[in-house]
Tab-separated table of C-alpha atoms in Angstrom:
chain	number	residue	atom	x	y	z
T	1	UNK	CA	121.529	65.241	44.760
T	2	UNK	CA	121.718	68.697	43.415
T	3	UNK	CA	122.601	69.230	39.513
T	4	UNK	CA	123.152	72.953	39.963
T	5	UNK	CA	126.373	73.760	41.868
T	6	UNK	CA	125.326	75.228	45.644
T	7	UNK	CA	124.471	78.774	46.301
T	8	UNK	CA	126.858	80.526	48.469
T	9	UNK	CA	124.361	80.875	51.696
T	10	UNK	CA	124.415	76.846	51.594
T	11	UNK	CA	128.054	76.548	51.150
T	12	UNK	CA	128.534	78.888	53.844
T	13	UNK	CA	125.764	76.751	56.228
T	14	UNK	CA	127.891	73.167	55.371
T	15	UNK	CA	130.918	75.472	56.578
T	16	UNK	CA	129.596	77.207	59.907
T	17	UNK	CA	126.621	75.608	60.503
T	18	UNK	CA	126.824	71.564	59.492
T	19	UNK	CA	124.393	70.458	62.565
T	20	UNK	CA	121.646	72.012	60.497
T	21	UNK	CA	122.987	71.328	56.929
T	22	UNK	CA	120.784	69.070	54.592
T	23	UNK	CA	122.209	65.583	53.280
T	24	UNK	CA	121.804	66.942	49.522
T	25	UNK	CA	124.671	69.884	50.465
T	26	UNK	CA	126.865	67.537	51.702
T	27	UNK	CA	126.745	65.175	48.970
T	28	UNK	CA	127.041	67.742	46.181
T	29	UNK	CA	130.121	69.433	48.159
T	30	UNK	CA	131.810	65.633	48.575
T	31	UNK	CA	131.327	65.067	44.922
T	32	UNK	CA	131.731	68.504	43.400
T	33	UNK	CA	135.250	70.268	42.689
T	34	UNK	CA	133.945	73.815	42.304
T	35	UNK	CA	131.856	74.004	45.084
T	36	UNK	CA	134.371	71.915	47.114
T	37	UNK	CA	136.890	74.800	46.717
T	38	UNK	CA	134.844	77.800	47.390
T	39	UNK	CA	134.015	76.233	50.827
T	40	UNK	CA	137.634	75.615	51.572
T	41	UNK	CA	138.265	79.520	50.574
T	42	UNK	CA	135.662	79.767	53.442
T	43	UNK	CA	137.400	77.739	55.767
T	44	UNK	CA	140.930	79.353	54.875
T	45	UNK	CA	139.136	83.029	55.571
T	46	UNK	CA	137.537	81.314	58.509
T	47	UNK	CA	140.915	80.663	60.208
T	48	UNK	CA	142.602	84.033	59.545
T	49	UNK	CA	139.194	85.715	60.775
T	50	UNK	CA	140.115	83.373	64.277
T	51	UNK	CA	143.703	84.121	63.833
T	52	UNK	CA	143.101	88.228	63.516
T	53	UNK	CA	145.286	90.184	66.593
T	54	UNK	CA	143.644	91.389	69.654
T	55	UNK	CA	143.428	94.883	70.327
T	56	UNK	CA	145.999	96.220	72.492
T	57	UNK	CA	145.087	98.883	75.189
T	58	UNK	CA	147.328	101.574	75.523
T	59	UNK	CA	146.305	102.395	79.090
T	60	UNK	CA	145.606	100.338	82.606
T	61	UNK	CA	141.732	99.831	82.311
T	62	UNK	CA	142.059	98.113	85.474
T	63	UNK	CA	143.439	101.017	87.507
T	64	UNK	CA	141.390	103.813	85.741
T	65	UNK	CA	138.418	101.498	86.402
T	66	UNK	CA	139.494	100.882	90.469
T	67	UNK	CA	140.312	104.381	91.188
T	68	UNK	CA	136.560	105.276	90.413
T	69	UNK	CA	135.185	102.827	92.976
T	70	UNK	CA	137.660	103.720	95.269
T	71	UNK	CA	135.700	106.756	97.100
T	72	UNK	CA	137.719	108.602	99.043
T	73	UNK	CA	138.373	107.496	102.624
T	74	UNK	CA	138.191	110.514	105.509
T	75	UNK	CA	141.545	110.787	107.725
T	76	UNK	CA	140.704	109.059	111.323
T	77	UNK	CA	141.909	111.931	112.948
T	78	UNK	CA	138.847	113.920	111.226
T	79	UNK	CA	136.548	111.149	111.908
T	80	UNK	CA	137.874	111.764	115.711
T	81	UNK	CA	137.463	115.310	115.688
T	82	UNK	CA	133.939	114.871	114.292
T	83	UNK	CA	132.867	112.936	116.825
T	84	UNK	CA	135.192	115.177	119.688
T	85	UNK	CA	132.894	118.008	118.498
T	86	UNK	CA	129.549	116.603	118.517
T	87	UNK	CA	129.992	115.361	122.205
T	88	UNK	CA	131.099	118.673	123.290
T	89	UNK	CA	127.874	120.254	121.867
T	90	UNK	CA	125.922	118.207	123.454
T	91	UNK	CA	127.949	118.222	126.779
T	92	UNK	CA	127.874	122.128	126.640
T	93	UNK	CA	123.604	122.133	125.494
T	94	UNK	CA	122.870	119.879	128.906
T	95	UNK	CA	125.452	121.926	130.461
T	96	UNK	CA	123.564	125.475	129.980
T	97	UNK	CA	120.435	123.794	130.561
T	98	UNK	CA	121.537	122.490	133.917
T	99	UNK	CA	122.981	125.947	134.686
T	100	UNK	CA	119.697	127.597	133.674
T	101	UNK	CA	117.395	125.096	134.946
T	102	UNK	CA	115.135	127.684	136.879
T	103	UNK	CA	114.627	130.344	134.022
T	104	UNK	CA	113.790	127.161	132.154
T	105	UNK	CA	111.565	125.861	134.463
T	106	UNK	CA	109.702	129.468	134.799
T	107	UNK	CA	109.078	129.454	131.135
T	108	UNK	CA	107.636	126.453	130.863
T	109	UNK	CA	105.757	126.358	134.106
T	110	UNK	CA	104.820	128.967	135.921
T	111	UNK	CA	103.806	132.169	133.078
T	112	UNK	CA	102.934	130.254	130.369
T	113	UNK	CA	101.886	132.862	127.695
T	114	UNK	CA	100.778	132.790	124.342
T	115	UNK	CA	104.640	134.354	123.679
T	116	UNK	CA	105.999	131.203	124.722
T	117	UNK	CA	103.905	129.318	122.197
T	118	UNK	CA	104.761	131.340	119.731
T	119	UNK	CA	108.609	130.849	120.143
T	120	UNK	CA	107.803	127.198	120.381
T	121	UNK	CA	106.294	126.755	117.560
T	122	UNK	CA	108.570	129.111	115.454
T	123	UNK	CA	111.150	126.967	116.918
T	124	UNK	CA	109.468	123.668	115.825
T	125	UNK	CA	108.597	124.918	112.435
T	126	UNK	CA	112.389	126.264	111.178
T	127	UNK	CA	113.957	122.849	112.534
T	128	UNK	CA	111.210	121.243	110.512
T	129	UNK	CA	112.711	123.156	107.542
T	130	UNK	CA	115.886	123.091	108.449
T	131	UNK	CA	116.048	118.933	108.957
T	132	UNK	CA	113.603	118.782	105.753
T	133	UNK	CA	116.772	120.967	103.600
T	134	UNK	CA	119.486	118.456	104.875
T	135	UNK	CA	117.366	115.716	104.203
T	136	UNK	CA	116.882	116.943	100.467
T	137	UNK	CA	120.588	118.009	100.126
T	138	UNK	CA	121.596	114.526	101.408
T	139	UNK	CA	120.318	112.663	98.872
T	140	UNK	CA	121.032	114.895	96.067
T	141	UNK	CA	125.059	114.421	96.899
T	142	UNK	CA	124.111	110.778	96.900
T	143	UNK	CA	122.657	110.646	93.559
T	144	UNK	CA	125.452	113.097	92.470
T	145	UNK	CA	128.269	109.709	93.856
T	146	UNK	CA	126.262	107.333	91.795
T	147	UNK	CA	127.092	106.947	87.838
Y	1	UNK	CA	131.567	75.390	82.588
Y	2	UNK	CA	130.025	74.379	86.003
Y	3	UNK	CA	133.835	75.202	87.815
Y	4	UNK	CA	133.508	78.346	85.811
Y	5	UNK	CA	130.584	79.170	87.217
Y	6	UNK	CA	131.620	78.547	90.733
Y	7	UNK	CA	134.579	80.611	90.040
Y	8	UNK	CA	132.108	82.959	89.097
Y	9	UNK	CA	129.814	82.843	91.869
Y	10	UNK	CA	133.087	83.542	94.138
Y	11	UNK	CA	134.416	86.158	92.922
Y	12	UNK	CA	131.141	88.077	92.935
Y	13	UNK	CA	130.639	87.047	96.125
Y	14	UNK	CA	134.094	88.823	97.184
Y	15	UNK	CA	133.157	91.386	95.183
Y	16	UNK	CA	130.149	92.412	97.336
Y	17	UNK	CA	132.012	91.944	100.302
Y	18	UNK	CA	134.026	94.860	99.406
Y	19	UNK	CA	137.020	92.708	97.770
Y	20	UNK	CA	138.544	95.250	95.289
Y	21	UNK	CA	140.961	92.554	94.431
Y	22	UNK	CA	138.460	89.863	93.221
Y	23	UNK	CA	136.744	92.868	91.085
Y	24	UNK	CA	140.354	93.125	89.693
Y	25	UNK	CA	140.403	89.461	88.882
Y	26	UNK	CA	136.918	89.601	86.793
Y	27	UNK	CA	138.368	92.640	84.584
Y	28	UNK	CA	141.428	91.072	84.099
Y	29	UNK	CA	138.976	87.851	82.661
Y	30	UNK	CA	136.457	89.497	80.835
Y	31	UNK	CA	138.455	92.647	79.459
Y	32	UNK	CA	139.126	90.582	76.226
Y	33	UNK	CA	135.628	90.347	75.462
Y	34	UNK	CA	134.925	93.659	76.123
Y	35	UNK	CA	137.406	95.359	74.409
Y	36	UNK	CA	136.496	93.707	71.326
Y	37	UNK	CA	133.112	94.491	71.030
Y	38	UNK	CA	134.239	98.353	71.598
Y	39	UNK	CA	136.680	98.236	69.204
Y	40	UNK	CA	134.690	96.847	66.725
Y	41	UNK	CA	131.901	99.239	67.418
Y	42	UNK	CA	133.216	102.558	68.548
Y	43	UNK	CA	136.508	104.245	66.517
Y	44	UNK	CA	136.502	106.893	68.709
Y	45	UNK	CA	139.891	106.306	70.771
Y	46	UNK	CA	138.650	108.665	73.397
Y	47	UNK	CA	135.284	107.362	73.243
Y	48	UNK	CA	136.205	103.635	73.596
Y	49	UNK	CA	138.611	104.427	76.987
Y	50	UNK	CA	135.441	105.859	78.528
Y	51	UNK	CA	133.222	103.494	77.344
Y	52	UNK	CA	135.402	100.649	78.246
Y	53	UNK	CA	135.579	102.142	82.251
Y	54	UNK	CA	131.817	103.254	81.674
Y	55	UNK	CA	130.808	99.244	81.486
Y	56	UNK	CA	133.182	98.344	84.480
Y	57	UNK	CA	131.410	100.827	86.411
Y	58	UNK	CA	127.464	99.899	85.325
Y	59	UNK	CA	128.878	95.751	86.309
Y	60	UNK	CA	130.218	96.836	89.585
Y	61	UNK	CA	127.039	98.713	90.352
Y	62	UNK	CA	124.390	95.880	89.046
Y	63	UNK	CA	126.624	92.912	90.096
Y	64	UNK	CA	124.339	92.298	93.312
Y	65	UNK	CA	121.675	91.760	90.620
Y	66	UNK	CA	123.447	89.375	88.692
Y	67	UNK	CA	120.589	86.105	88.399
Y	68	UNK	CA	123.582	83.945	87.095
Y	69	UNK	CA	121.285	82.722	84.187
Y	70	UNK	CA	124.363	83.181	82.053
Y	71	UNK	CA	128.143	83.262	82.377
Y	72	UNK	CA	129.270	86.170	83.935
Y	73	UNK	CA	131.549	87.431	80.835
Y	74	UNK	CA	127.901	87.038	78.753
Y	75	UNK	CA	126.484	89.001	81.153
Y	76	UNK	CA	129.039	91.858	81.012
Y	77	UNK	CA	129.415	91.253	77.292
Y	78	UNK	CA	125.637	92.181	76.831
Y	79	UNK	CA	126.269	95.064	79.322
Y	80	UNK	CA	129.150	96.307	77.203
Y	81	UNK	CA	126.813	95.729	73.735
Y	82	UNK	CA	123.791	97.719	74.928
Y	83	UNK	CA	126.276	100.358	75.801
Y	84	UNK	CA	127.956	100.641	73.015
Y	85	UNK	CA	124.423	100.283	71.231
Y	86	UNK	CA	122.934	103.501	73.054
Y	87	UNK	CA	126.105	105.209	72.343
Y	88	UNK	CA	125.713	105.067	68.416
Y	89	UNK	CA	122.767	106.108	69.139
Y	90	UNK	CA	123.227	109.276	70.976
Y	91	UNK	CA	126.006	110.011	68.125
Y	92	UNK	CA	123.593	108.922	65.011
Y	93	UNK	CA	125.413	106.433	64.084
Y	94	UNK	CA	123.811	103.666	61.989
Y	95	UNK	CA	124.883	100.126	63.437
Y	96	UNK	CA	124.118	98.531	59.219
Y	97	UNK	CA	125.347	101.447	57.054
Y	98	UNK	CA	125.245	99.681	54.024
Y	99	UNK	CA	123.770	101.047	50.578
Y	100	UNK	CA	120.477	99.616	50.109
Y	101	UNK	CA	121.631	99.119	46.192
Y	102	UNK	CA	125.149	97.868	46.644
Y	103	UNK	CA	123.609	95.707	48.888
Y	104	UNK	CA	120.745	94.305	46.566
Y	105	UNK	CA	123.662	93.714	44.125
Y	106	UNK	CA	126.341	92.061	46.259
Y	107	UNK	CA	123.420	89.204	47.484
Y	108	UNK	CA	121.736	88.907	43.679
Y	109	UNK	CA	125.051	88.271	42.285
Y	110	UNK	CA	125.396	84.232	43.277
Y	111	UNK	CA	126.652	82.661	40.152
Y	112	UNK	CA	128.987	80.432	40.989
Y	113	UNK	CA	131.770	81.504	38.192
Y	114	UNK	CA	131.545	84.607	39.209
Y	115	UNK	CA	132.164	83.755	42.719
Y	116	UNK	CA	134.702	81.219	42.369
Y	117	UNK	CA	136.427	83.292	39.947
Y	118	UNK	CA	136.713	86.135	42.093
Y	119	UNK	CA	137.082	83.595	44.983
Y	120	UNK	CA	140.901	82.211	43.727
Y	121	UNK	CA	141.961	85.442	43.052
Y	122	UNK	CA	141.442	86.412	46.741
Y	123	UNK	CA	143.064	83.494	47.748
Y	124	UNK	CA	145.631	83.791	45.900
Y	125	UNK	CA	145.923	87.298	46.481
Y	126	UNK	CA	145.668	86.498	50.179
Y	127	UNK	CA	148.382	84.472	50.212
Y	128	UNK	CA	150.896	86.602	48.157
Y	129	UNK	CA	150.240	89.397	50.779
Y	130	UNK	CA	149.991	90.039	54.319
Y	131	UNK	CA	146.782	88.375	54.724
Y	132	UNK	CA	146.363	89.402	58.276
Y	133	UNK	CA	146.772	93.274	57.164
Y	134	UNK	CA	144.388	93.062	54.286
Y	135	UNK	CA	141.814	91.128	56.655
Y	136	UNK	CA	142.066	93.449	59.343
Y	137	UNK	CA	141.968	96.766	56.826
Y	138	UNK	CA	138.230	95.015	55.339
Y	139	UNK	CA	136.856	94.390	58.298
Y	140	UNK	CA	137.182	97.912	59.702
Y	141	UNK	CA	134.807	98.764	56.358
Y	142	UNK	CA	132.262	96.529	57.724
Y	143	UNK	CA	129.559	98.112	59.507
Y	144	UNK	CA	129.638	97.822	63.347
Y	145	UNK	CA	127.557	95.060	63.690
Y	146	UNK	CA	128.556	93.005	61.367
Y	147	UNK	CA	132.177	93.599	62.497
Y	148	UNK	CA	131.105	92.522	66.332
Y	149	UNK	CA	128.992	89.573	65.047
Y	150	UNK	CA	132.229	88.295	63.558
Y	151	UNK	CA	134.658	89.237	65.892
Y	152	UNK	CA	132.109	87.007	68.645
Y	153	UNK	CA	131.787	84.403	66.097
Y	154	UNK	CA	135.143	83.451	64.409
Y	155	UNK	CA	137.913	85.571	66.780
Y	156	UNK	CA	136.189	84.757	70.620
Y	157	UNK	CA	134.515	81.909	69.590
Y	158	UNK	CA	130.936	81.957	70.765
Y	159	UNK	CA	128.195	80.269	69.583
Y	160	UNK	CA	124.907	81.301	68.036
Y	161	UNK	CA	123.021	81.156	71.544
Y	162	UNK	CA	126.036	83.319	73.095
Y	163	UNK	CA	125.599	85.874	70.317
Y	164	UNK	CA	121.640	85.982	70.569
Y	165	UNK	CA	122.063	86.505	74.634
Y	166	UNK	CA	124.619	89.551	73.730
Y	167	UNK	CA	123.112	91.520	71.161
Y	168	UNK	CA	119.284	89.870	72.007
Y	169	UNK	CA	119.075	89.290	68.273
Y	170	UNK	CA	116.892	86.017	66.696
Y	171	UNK	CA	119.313	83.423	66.152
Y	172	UNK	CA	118.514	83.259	62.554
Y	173	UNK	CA	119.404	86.916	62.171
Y	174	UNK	CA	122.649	86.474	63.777
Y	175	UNK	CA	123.468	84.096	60.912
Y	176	UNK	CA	121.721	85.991	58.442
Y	177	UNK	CA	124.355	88.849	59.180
Y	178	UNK	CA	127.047	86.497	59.790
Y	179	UNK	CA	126.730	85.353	56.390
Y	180	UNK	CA	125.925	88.191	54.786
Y	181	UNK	CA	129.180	89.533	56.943
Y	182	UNK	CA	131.605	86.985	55.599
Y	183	UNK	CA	130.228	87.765	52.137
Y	184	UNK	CA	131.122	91.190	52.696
Y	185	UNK	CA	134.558	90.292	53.536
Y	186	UNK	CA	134.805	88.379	50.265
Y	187	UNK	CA	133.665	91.161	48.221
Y	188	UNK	CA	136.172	93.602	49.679
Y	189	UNK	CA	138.787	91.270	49.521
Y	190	UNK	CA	138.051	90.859	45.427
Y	191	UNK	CA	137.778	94.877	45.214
Y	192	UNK	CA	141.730	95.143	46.571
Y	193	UNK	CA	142.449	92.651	44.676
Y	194	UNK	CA	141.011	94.619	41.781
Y	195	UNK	CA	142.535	98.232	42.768
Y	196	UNK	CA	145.983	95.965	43.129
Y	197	UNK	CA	145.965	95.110	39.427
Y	198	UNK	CA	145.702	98.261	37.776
């Protein structure tokens, strides 16, 4: 048993943390006064540290939270109209080229030039840049959505 | 714990089917924890609002990663520490401001008169005022750690493992600072009771 009274890291450990406390800190505490009462000051601050008020919000974390998941939704008449437009454009592009299937089919066929190359390939290339800019600008808005 | 866990496991599960409501329902049982640790560690009114939706936000968006190799609210509790651990950071704020002498004196000074002199006259000063007040008023002059680490400990109840998965502090410095925490408390409790008397 210890002579000296207890040091307050062991009074503290018989207090918070008894599983690992050593027999000789229990025994002194059970038989001294002093060192008896400055754990039960511990105990007493213990309980108003566990009784100490929650904070209260002053706004709906909940909602403010929801509302920025929520993305917006697009009106289903604009989703309709999307779609009402992008059928037409392809109706009308089959349309011409059904209209102007012979000019077509001269071009490609009959007086193939190196002009006609040339248009193809300019053709080819600015989609290529084209598609390779909405590719680039697509994922930048996406990385813009994320947090 | 285990129907906690299945709890858990359901509500994320809503949650990644696109179940606003169930995200609602985890908020509404971890916001507790959360909001303590910002309070404790940001004053910032301003600062904690955003940081409180900030958290919510980083969950939602790593919830499909979720390995359930902890409760959920540990999980979001760490999320809402490291947060609130970068953002004293980007402000320069130290998480232990404490003077290195003040310090050296406060832990040297262990006699036990001294202690248990100053020790009834908190108590009894304690209990001739509003202890809750005085309590609250000394733990705002702890440092931000050491006012989370107590908060977890004594207000939400976790225990040492909890605390070392949150903050990813050795479990023998989380009572290390717990202790040296409570100390703290003691000696600002005897310095208003000081100030009181004169």
């Amino acid at each position: 048993m210890k002579i000296q009274h207890l040091c307050d890291k062991d009074i503290q450990e018989y207090i918070f943390d008894t599983s690992n406390c050593s027999s000789d800190i229990i025994e002194h505490i059970n038989s001294c006064e002093v060192c008896k009462k400055v754990s039960e000051s511990y105990l007493l601050l213990s309980g108003e540290l566990k009784s100490q008020p929650e904070p209260v919000l002053d706004f709906n974390l909940t909602k403010l939270v929801l509302d920025r998941l929520t993305l917006p939704k697009k009106e289903p008449i604009y989703n309709y109209l999307l779609s009402f437009i992008i059928i037409m454009s392809i109706g009308i592009t089959f349309f011409t080229i059904y209209i102007f299937r012979d000019v077509f089919s001269n071009i490609f066929s009959a007086n193939i030039t190196i002009l006609n190359y040339f248009i193809v390939s300019i053709t080819i290339l600015i989609s290529l840049f084209l598609g390779f800019d909405m590719y680039r600008s697509y994922y930048k808005k996406i990385n813009m959505l994320k947090y | 714990m285990k129907q906690k866990g299945a709890i858990d496991r359901d509500l994320i599960k809503k949650v990644l089917d696109g179940n606003s409501s169930a995200f609602e329902a985890i908020i509404s049982n971890t916001k507790g924890l959360v909001i303590q640790i910002i309070y404790k560690m940001v004053r910032n009114h301003e600062d904690r609002k955003d940081l409180a939706q900030e958290v919510y936000l980083k969950v939602y968006d790593k919830l499909d990663g979720f390995k359930f190799n902890s409760k959920l609210s540990t999980w979001i509790a760490t999320i809402t520490y490291n947060t609130c651990l970068n953002y004293l950071k980007k402000k320069k704020i130290p998480i232990l401001d404490i003077d290195k002498n003040e310090e050296k004196e406060l832990w040297e000074k262990i006699s036990i008169n001294t202690f248990c002199y100053s020790d009834n006259q908190t108590e009894a000063y304690i209990f001739k005022k509003e202890r809750s007040q005085i309590l609250t008023l000394a733990i705002e002059k702890l440092p931000p750690l050491y006012k989370t680490l107590i908060t977890l400990y004594h207000n939400k109840e976790l225990s040492y493992s909890e605390i070392t998965d949150i903050t990813g502090l050795p479990e023998g410095t989380v009572k290390n600072y717990l202790y040296r925490a409570r100390k703290k408390l003691k000696e600002n409790l005897s310095l208003n009771y000081k100030k009181e008397e004169l």
